JSON list of C-alpha atoms and ligand atoms in Angstrom, two decimals:
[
{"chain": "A", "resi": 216, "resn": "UNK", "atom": "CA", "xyz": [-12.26, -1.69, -25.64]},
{"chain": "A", "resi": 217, "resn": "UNK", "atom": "CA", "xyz": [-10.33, -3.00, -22.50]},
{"chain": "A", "resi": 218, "resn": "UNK", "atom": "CA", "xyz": [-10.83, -1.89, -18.80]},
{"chain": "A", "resi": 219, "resn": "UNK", "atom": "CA", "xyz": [-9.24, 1.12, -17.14]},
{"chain": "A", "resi": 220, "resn": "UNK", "atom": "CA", "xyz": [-6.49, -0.09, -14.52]},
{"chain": "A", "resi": 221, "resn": "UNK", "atom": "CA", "xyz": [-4.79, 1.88, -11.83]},
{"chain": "A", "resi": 222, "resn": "UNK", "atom": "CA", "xyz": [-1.68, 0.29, -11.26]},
{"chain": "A", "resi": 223, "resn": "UNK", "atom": "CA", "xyz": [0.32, 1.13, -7.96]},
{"chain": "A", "resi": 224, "resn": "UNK", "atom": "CA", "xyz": [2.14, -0.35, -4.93]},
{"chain": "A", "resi": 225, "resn": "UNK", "atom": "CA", "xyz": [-0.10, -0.49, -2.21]},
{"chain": "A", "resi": 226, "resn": "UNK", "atom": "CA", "xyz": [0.51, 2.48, 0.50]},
{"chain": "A", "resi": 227, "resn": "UNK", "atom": "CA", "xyz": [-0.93, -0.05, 3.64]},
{"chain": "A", "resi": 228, "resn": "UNK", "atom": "CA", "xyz": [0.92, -2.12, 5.63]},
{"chain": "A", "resi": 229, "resn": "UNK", "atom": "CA", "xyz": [-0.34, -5.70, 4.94]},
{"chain": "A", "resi": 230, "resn": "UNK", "atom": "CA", "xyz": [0.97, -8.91, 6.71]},
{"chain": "A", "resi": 231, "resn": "UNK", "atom": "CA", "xyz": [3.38, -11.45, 4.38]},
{"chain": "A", "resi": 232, "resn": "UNK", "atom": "CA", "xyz": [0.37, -13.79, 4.13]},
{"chain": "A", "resi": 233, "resn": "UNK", "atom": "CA", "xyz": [-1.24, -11.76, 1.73]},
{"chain": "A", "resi": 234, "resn": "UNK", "atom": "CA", "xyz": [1.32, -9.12, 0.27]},
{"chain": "A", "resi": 235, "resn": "UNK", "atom": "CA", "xyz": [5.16, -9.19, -1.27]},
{"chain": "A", "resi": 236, "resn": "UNK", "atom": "CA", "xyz": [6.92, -7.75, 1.35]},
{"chain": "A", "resi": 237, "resn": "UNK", "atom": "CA", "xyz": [10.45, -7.39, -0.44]},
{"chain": "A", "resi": 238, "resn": "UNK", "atom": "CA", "xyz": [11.35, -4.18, -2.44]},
{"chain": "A", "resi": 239, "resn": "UNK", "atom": "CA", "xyz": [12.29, -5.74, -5.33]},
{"chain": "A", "resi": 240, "resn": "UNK", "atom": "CA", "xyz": [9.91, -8.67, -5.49]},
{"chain": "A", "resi": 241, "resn": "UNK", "atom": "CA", "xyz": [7.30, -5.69, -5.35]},
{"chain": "A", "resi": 242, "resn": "UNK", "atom": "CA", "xyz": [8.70, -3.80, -8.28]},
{"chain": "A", "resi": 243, "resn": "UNK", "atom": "CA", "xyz": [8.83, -7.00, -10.17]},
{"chain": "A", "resi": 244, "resn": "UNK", "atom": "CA", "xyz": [5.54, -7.80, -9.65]},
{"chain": "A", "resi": 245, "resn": "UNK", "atom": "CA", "xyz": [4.07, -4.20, -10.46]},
{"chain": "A", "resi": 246, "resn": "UNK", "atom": "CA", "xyz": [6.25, -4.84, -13.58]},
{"chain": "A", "resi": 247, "resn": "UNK", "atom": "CA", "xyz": [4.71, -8.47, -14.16]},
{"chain": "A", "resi": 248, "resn": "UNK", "atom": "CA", "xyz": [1.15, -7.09, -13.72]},
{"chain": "A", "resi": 249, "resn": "UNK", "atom": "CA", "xyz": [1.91, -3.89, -16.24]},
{"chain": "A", "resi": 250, "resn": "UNK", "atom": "CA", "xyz": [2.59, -6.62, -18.93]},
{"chain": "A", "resi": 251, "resn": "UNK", "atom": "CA", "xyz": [-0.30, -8.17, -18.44]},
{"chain": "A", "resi": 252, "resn": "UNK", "atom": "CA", "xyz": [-2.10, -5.05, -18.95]},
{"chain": "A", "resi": 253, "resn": "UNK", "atom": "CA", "xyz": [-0.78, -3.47, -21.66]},
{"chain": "A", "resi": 254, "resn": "UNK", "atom": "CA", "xyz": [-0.40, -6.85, -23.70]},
{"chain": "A", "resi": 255, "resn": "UNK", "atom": "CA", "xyz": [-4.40, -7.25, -23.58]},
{"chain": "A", "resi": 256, "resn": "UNK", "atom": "CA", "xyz": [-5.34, -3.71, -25.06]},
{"chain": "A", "resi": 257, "resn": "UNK", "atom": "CA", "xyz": [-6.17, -2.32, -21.86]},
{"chain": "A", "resi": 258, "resn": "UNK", "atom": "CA", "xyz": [-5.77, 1.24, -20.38]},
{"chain": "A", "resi": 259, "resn": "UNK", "atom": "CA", "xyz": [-3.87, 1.89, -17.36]},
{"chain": "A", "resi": 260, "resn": "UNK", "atom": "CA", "xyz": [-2.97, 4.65, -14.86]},
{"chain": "A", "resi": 261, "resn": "UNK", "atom": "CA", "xyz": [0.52, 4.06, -13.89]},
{"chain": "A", "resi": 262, "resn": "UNK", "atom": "CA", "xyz": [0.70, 5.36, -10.09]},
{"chain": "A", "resi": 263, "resn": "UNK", "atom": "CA", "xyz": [4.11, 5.71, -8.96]},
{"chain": "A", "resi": 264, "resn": "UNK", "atom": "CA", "xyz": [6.47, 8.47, -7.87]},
{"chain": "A", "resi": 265, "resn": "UNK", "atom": "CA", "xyz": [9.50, 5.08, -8.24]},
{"chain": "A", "resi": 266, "resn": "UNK", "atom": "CA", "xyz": [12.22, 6.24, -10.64]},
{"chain": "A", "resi": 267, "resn": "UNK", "atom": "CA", "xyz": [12.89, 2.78, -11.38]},
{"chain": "A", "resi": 268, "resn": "UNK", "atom": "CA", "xyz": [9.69, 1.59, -12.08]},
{"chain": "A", "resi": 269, "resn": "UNK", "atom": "CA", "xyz": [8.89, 4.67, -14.37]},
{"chain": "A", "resi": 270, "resn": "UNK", "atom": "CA", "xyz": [12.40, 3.85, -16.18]},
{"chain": "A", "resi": 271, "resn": "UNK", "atom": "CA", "xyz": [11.32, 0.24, -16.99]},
{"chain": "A", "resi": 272, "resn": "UNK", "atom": "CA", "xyz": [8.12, 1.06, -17.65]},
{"chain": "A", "resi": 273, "resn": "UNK", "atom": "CA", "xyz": [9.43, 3.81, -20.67]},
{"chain": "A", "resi": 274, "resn": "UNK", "atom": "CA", "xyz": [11.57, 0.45, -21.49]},
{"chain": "A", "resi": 275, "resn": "UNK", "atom": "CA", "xyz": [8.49, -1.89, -21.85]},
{"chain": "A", "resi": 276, "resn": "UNK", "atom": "CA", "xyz": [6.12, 0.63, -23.12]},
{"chain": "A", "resi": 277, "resn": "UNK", "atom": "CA", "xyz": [8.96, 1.01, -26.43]},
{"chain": "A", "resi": 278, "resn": "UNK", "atom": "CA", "xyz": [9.05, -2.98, -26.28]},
{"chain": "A", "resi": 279, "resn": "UNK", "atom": "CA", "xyz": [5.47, -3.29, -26.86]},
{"chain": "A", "resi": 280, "resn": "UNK", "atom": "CA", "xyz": [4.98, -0.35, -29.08]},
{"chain": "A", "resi": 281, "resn": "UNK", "atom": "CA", "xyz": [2.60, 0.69, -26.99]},
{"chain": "A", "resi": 282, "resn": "UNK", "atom": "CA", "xyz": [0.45, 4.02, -28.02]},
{"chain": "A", "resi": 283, "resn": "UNK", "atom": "CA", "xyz": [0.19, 7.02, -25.95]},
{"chain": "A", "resi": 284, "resn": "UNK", "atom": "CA", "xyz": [-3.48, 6.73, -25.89]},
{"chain": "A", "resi": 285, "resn": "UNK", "atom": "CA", "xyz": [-2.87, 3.62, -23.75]},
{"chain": "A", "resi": 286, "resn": "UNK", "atom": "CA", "xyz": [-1.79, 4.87, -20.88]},
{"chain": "A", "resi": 287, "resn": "UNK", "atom": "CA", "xyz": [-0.81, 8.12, -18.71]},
{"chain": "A", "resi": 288, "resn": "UNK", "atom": "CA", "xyz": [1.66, 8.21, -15.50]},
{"chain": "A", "resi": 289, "resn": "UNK", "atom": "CA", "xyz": [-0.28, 9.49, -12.27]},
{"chain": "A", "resi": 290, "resn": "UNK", "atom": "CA", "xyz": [1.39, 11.52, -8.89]},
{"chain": "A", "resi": 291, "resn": "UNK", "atom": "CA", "xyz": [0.58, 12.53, -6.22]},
{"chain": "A", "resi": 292, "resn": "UNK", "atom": "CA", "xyz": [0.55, 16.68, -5.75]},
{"chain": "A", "resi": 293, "resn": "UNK", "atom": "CA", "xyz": [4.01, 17.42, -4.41]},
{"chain": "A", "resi": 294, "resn": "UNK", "atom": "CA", "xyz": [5.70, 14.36, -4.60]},
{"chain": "A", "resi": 295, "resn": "UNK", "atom": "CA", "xyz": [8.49, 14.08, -6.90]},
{"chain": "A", "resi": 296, "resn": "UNK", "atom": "CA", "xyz": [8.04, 17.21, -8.99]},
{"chain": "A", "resi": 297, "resn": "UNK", "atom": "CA", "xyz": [11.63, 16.60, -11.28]},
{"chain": "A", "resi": 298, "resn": "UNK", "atom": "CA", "xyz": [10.37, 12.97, -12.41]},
{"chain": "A", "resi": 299, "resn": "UNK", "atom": "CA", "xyz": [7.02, 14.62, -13.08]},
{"chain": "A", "resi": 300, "resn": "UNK", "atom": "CA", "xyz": [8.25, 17.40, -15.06]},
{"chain": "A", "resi": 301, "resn": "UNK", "atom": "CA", "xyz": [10.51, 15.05, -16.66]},
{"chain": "A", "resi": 302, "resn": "UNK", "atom": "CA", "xyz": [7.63, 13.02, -17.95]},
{"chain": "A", "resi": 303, "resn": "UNK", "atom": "CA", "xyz": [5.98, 15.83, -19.19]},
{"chain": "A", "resi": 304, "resn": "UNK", "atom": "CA", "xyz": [9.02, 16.87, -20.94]},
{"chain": "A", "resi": 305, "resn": "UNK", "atom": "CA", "xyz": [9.57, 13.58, -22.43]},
{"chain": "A", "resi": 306, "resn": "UNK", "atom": "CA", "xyz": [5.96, 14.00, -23.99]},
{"chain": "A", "resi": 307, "resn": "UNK", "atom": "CA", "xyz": [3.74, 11.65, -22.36]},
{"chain": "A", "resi": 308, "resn": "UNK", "atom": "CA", "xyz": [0.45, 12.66, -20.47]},
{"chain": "A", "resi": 309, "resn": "UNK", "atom": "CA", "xyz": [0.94, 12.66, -16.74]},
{"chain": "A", "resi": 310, "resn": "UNK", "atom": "CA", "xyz": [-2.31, 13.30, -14.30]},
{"chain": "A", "resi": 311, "resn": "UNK", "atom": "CA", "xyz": [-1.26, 14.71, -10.66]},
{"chain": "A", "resi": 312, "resn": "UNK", "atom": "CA", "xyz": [-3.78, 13.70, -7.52]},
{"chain": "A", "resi": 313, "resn": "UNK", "atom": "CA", "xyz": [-4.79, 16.18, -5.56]},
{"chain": "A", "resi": 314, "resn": "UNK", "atom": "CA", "xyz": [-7.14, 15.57, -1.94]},
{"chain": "A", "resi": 315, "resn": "UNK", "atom": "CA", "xyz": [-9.75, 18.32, -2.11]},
{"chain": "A", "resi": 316, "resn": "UNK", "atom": "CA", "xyz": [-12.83, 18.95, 0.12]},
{"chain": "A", "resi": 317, "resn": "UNK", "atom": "CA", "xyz": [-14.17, 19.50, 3.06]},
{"chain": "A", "resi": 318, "resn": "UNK", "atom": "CA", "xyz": [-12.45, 15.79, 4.01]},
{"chain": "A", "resi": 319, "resn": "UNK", "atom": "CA", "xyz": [-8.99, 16.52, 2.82]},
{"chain": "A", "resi": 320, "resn": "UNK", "atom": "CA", "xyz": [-7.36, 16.55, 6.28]},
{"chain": "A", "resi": 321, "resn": "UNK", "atom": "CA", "xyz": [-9.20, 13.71, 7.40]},
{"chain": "A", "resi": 322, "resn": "UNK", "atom": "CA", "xyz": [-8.51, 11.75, 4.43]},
{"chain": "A", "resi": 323, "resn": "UNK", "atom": "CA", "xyz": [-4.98, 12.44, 4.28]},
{"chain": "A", "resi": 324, "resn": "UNK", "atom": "CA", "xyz": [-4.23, 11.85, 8.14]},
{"chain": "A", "resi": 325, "resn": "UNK", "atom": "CA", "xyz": [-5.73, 8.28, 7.64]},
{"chain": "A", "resi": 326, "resn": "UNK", "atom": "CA", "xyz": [-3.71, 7.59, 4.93]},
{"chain": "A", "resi": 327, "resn": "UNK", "atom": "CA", "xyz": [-0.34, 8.68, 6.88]},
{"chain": "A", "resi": 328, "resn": "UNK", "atom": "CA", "xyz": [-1.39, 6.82, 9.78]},
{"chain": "A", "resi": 329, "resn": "UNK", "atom": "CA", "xyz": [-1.59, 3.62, 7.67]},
{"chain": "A", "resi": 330, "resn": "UNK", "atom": "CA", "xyz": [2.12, 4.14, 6.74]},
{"chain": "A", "resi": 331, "resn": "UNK", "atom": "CA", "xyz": [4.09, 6.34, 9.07]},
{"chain": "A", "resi": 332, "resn": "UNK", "atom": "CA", "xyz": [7.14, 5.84, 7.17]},
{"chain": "A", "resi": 333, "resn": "UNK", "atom": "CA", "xyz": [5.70, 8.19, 4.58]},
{"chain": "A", "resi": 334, "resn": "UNK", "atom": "CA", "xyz": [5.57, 11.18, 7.35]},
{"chain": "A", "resi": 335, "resn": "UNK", "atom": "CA", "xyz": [9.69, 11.47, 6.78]},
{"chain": "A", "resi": 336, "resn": "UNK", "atom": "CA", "xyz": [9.47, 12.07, 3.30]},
{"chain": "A", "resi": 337, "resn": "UNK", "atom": "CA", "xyz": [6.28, 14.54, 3.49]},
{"chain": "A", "resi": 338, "resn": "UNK", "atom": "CA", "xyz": [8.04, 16.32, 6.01]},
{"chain": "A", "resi": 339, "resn": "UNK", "atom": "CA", "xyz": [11.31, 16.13, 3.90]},
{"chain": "A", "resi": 340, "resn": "UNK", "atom": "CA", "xyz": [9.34, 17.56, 0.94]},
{"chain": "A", "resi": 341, "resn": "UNK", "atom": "CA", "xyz": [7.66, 20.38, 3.08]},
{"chain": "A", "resi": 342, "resn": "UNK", "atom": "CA", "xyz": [11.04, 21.84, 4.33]},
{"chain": "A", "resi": 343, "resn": "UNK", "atom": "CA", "xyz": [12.77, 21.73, 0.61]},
{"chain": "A", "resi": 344, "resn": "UNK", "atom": "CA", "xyz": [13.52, 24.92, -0.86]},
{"chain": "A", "resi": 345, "resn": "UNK", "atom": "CA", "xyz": [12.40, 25.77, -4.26]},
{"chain": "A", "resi": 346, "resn": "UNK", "atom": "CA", "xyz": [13.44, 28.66, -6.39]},
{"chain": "B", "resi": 300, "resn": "FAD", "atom": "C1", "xyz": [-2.95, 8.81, -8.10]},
{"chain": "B", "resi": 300, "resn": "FAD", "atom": "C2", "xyz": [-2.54, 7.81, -7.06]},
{"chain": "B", "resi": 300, "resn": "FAD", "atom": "C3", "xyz": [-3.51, 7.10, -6.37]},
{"chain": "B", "resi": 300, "resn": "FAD", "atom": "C4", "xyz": [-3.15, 6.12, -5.42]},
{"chain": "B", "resi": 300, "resn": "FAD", "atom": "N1", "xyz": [-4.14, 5.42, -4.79]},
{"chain": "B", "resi": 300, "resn": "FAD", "atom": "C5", "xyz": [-3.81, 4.48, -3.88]},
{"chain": "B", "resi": 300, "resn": "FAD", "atom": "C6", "xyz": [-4.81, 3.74, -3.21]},
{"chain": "B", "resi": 300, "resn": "FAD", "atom": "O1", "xyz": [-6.02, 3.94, -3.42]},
{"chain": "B", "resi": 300, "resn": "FAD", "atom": "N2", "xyz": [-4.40, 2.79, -2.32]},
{"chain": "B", "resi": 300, "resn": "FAD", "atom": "C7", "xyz": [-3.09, 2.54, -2.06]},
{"chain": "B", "resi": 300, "resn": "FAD", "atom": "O2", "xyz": [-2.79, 1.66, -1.24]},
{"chain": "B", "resi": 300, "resn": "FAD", "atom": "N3", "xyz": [-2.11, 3.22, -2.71]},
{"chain": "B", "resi": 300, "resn": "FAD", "atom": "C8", "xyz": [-2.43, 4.19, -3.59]},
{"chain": "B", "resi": 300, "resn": "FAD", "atom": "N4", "xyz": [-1.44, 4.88, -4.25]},
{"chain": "B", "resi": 300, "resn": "FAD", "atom": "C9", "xyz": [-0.01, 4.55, -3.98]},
{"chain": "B", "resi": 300, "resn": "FAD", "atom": "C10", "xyz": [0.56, 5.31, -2.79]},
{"chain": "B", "resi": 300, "resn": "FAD", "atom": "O3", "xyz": [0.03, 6.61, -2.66]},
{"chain": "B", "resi": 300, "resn": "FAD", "atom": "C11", "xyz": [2.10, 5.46, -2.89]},
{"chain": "B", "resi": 300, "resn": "FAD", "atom": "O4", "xyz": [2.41, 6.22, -4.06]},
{"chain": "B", "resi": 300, "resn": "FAD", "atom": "C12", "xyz": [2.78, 4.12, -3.00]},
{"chain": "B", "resi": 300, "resn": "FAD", "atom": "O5", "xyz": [2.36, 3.19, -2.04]},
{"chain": "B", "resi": 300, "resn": "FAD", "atom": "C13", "xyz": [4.31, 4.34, -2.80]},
{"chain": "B", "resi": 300, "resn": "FAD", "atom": "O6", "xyz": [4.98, 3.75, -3.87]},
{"chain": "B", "resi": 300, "resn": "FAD", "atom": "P1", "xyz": [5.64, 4.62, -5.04]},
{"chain": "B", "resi": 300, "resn": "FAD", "atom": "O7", "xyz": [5.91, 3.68, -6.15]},
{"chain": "B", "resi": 300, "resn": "FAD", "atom": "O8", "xyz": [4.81, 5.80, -5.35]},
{"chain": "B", "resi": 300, "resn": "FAD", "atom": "O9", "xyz": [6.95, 5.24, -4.44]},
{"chain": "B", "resi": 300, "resn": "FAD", "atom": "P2", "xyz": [8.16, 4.61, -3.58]},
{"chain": "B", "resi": 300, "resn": "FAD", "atom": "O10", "xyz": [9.09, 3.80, -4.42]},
{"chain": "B", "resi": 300, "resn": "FAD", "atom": "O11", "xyz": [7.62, 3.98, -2.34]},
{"chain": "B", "resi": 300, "resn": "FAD", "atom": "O12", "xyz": [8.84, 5.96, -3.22]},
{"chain": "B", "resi": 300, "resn": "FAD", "atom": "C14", "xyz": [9.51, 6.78, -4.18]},
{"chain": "B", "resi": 300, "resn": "FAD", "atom": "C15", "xyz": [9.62, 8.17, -3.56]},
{"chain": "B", "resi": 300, "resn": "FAD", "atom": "O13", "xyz": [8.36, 8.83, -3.73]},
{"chain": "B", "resi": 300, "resn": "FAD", "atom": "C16", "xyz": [8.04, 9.57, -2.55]},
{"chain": "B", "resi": 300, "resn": "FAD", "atom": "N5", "xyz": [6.69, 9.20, -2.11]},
{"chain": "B", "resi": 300, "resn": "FAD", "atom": "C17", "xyz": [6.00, 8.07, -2.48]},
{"chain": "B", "resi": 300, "resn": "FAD", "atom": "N6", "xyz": [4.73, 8.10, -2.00]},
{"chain": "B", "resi": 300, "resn": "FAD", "atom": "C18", "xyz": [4.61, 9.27, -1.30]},
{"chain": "B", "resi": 300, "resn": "FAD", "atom": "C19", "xyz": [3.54, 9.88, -0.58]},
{"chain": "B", "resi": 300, "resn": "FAD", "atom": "N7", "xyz": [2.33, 9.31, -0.47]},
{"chain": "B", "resi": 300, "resn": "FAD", "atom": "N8", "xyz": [3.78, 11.08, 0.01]},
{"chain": "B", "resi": 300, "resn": "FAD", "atom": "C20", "xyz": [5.00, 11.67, -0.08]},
{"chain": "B", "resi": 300, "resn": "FAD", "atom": "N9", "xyz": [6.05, 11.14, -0.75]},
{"chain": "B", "resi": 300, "resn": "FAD", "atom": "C21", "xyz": [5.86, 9.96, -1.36]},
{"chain": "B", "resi": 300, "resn": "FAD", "atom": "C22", "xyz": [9.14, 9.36, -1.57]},
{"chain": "B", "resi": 300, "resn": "FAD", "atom": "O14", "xyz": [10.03, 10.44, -1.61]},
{"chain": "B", "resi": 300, "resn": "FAD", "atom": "C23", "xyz": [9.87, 8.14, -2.06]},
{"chain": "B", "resi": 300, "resn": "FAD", "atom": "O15", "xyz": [11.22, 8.18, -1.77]},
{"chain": "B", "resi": 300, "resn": "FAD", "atom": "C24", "xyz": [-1.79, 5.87, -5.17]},
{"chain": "B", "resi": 300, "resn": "FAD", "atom": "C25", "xyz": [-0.80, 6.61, -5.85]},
{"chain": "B", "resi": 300, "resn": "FAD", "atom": "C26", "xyz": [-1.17, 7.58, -6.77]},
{"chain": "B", "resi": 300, "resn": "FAD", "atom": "C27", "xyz": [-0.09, 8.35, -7.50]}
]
Protein backbone atom coordinates (compact mmCIF):
# COMPACT_ATOMS: atom_id res chain seq x y z
CA UNK A 1 0.00 0.00 0.00
CA UNK A 2 2.98 2.48 0.46
CA UNK A 3 3.19 5.48 2.94
CA UNK A 4 1.85 8.96 2.34
CA UNK A 5 4.87 11.51 1.82
CA UNK A 6 4.82 15.25 1.86
CA UNK A 7 7.56 16.29 -0.11
CA UNK A 8 8.80 20.03 0.16
CA UNK A 9 11.86 22.29 0.66
CA UNK A 10 12.11 23.13 4.07
CA UNK A 11 10.80 26.89 4.88
CA UNK A 12 13.54 27.17 8.17
CA UNK A 13 16.73 28.40 8.08
CA UNK A 14 19.04 25.47 9.06
CA UNK A 15 22.91 25.70 9.41
CA UNK A 16 25.15 23.84 6.37
CA UNK A 17 25.89 21.05 8.87
CA UNK A 18 22.69 19.61 8.51
CA UNK A 19 20.89 21.12 5.32
CA UNK A 20 21.85 21.77 1.35
CA UNK A 21 22.25 25.22 1.36
CA UNK A 22 22.65 25.77 -2.57
CA UNK A 23 19.54 26.40 -4.81
CA UNK A 24 20.18 23.96 -7.11
CA UNK A 25 21.70 21.23 -4.99
CA UNK A 26 18.22 21.64 -3.14
CA UNK A 27 16.08 21.16 -6.20
CA UNK A 28 18.17 18.22 -7.09
CA UNK A 29 17.78 16.64 -4.07
CA UNK A 30 13.86 17.23 -3.76
CA UNK A 31 14.11 15.68 -7.28
CA UNK A 32 16.41 12.67 -6.02
CA UNK A 33 14.04 12.04 -3.06
CA UNK A 34 10.69 12.23 -5.49
CA UNK A 35 12.29 9.21 -7.35
CA UNK A 36 12.69 7.41 -4.59
CA UNK A 37 9.16 7.81 -3.78
CA UNK A 38 7.34 7.30 -6.61
CA UNK A 39 9.62 4.27 -7.77
CA UNK A 40 8.48 2.28 -4.46
CA UNK A 41 4.57 2.60 -4.97
CA UNK A 42 4.23 5.23 -2.55
CA UNK A 43 1.90 8.32 -2.37
CA UNK A 44 3.15 11.71 -2.16
CA UNK A 45 2.06 15.35 -1.69
CA UNK A 46 4.25 17.37 -3.83
CA UNK A 47 4.58 20.85 -1.85
CA UNK A 48 6.00 23.44 -3.95
CA UNK A 49 4.95 26.75 -5.48
CA UNK A 50 8.85 26.15 -7.75
CA UNK A 51 8.03 26.29 -11.46
CA UNK A 52 10.97 24.29 -12.08
CA UNK A 53 10.50 21.68 -9.81
CA UNK A 54 6.75 21.24 -10.85
CA UNK A 55 8.13 21.16 -14.65
CA UNK A 56 10.50 18.21 -13.89
CA UNK A 57 8.34 16.67 -11.81
CA UNK A 58 5.41 16.53 -14.94
CA UNK A 59 8.78 15.21 -16.78
CA UNK A 60 9.47 12.30 -14.29
CA UNK A 61 5.96 11.58 -13.41
CA UNK A 62 5.52 10.73 -17.69
CA UNK A 63 9.00 8.81 -17.25
CA UNK A 64 7.69 6.56 -14.70
CA UNK A 65 4.20 6.26 -15.94
CA UNK A 66 3.16 7.19 -12.91
CA UNK A 67 -0.87 7.17 -12.16
CA UNK A 68 -2.76 10.08 -11.04
CA UNK A 69 -3.90 8.26 -8.04
CA UNK A 70 -0.25 8.47 -6.93
CA UNK A 71 0.14 11.69 -6.22
CA UNK A 72 -1.46 15.38 -6.06
CA UNK A 73 0.57 18.88 -6.14
CA UNK A 74 -0.09 20.97 -2.81
CA UNK A 75 0.05 25.22 -2.34
CA UNK A 76 -0.16 27.28 -0.22
CA UNK A 77 -3.52 29.74 -0.35
CA UNK A 78 -2.35 32.70 -2.40
CA UNK A 79 0.84 31.77 -3.54
CA UNK A 80 1.30 31.28 -7.10
CA UNK A 81 -2.29 31.18 -8.30
CA UNK A 82 -1.23 30.90 -12.46
CA UNK A 83 0.97 27.62 -11.75
CA UNK A 84 -1.96 26.43 -9.65
CA UNK A 85 -4.57 27.01 -12.10
CA UNK A 86 -2.29 25.71 -14.61
CA UNK A 87 -2.13 22.39 -12.86
CA UNK A 88 -5.60 22.18 -12.58
CA UNK A 89 -5.96 22.87 -16.15
CA UNK A 90 -3.49 20.36 -17.12
CA UNK A 91 -5.78 17.78 -15.22
CA UNK A 92 -4.04 16.70 -12.23
CA UNK A 93 -5.48 17.05 -8.59
CA UNK A 94 -3.94 19.96 -6.76
CA UNK A 95 -4.84 20.52 -2.79
CA UNK A 96 -4.32 24.35 -1.62
CA UNK A 97 -3.28 24.91 2.36
CA UNK A 98 -5.07 27.13 4.07
CA UNK A 99 -4.14 28.32 8.16
CA UNK A 100 -7.53 28.40 9.85
CA UNK A 101 -8.43 28.89 13.57
CA UNK A 102 -8.35 30.66 16.33
CA UNK A 103 -4.20 30.23 15.91
CA UNK A 104 -3.93 31.36 12.36
CA UNK A 105 -2.08 34.63 13.11
CA UNK A 106 0.04 33.11 15.55
CA UNK A 107 0.90 30.29 13.44
CA UNK A 108 1.61 32.18 10.46
CA UNK A 109 3.79 35.00 12.21
CA UNK A 110 6.07 32.11 13.49
CA UNK A 111 6.45 30.74 10.35
CA UNK A 112 7.51 34.28 8.69
CA UNK A 113 9.75 34.91 11.45
CA UNK A 114 11.62 31.65 10.70
CA UNK A 115 12.26 32.99 7.13
CA UNK A 116 11.99 36.71 6.71
CA UNK A 117 12.89 36.52 3.20
CA UNK A 118 9.40 35.19 2.57
CA UNK A 119 7.81 38.66 4.00
CA UNK A 120 8.93 40.33 0.34
CA UNK A 121 7.08 38.04 -1.61
CA UNK A 122 3.83 37.95 0.78
CA UNK A 123 3.90 41.50 0.69
CA UNK A 124 4.55 41.41 -3.15
CA UNK A 125 1.50 39.10 -3.49
CA UNK A 126 -0.76 41.32 -1.18
CA UNK A 127 -0.26 44.54 -3.28
CA UNK A 128 -0.84 42.62 -6.86
CA UNK A 129 -3.81 43.55 -8.67
CA UNK A 130 -6.19 41.03 -9.88
CA UNK A 131 -9.02 41.47 -12.28
C1 LIG B 1 0.98 22.36 1.87
C2 LIG B 1 2.37 22.79 2.27
C3 LIG B 1 2.85 22.46 3.53
C4 LIG B 1 4.16 22.80 3.91
N1 LIG B 1 4.61 22.44 5.14
C5 LIG B 1 5.86 22.76 5.52
C6 LIG B 1 6.35 22.39 6.79
O1 LIG B 1 5.65 21.79 7.61
N2 LIG B 1 7.64 22.73 7.10
C7 LIG B 1 8.45 23.40 6.23
O2 LIG B 1 9.60 23.68 6.57
N3 LIG B 1 8.01 23.75 4.99
C8 LIG B 1 6.74 23.46 4.62
N4 LIG B 1 6.29 23.81 3.37
C9 LIG B 1 7.22 24.50 2.42
C10 LIG B 1 7.22 26.02 2.60
O3 LIG B 1 5.96 26.53 2.96
C11 LIG B 1 7.64 26.73 1.29
O4 LIG B 1 6.70 26.43 0.27
C12 LIG B 1 9.00 26.28 0.83
O5 LIG B 1 9.98 26.29 1.83
C13 LIG B 1 9.47 27.25 -0.30
O6 LIG B 1 9.84 26.49 -1.41
P1 LIG B 1 8.93 26.41 -2.72
O7 LIG B 1 9.43 25.26 -3.50
O8 LIG B 1 7.50 26.40 -2.37
O9 LIG B 1 9.12 27.77 -3.48
P2 LIG B 1 10.43 28.63 -3.86
O10 LIG B 1 11.17 28.04 -5.01
O11 LIG B 1 11.21 28.94 -2.63
O12 LIG B 1 9.67 29.90 -4.33
C14 LIG B 1 8.88 29.94 -5.52
C15 LIG B 1 7.97 31.16 -5.40
O13 LIG B 1 6.86 30.79 -4.56
C16 LIG B 1 6.54 31.87 -3.68
N5 LIG B 1 6.50 31.36 -2.30
C17 LIG B 1 7.06 30.20 -1.85
N6 LIG B 1 6.72 29.96 -0.56
C18 LIG B 1 5.94 31.01 -0.17
C19 LIG B 1 5.28 31.35 1.05
N7 LIG B 1 5.33 30.57 2.14
N8 LIG B 1 4.56 32.50 1.08
C20 LIG B 1 4.48 33.31 -0.01
N9 LIG B 1 5.09 33.04 -1.19
C21 LIG B 1 5.81 31.91 -1.28
C22 LIG B 1 7.49 32.98 -3.95
O14 LIG B 1 6.90 33.92 -4.80
C23 LIG B 1 8.64 32.34 -4.70
O15 LIG B 1 9.22 33.19 -5.61
C24 LIG B 1 4.98 23.50 2.99
C25 LIG B 1 4.49 23.85 1.73
C26 LIG B 1 3.19 23.51 1.37
C27 LIG B 1 2.68 23.89 0.00
Amino acid sequence: MGTNYRLCKGIYIEPEAIAYKDKQAIRDNFMKALEEILKNGNYVGLATHDKYLIDDSYKLIKELNISKDKFEFQMLLGVREDLRNKINNDGFKIIIYVPFGKDWYAYSFRRLQENPELTGHIVKEFFTFRK
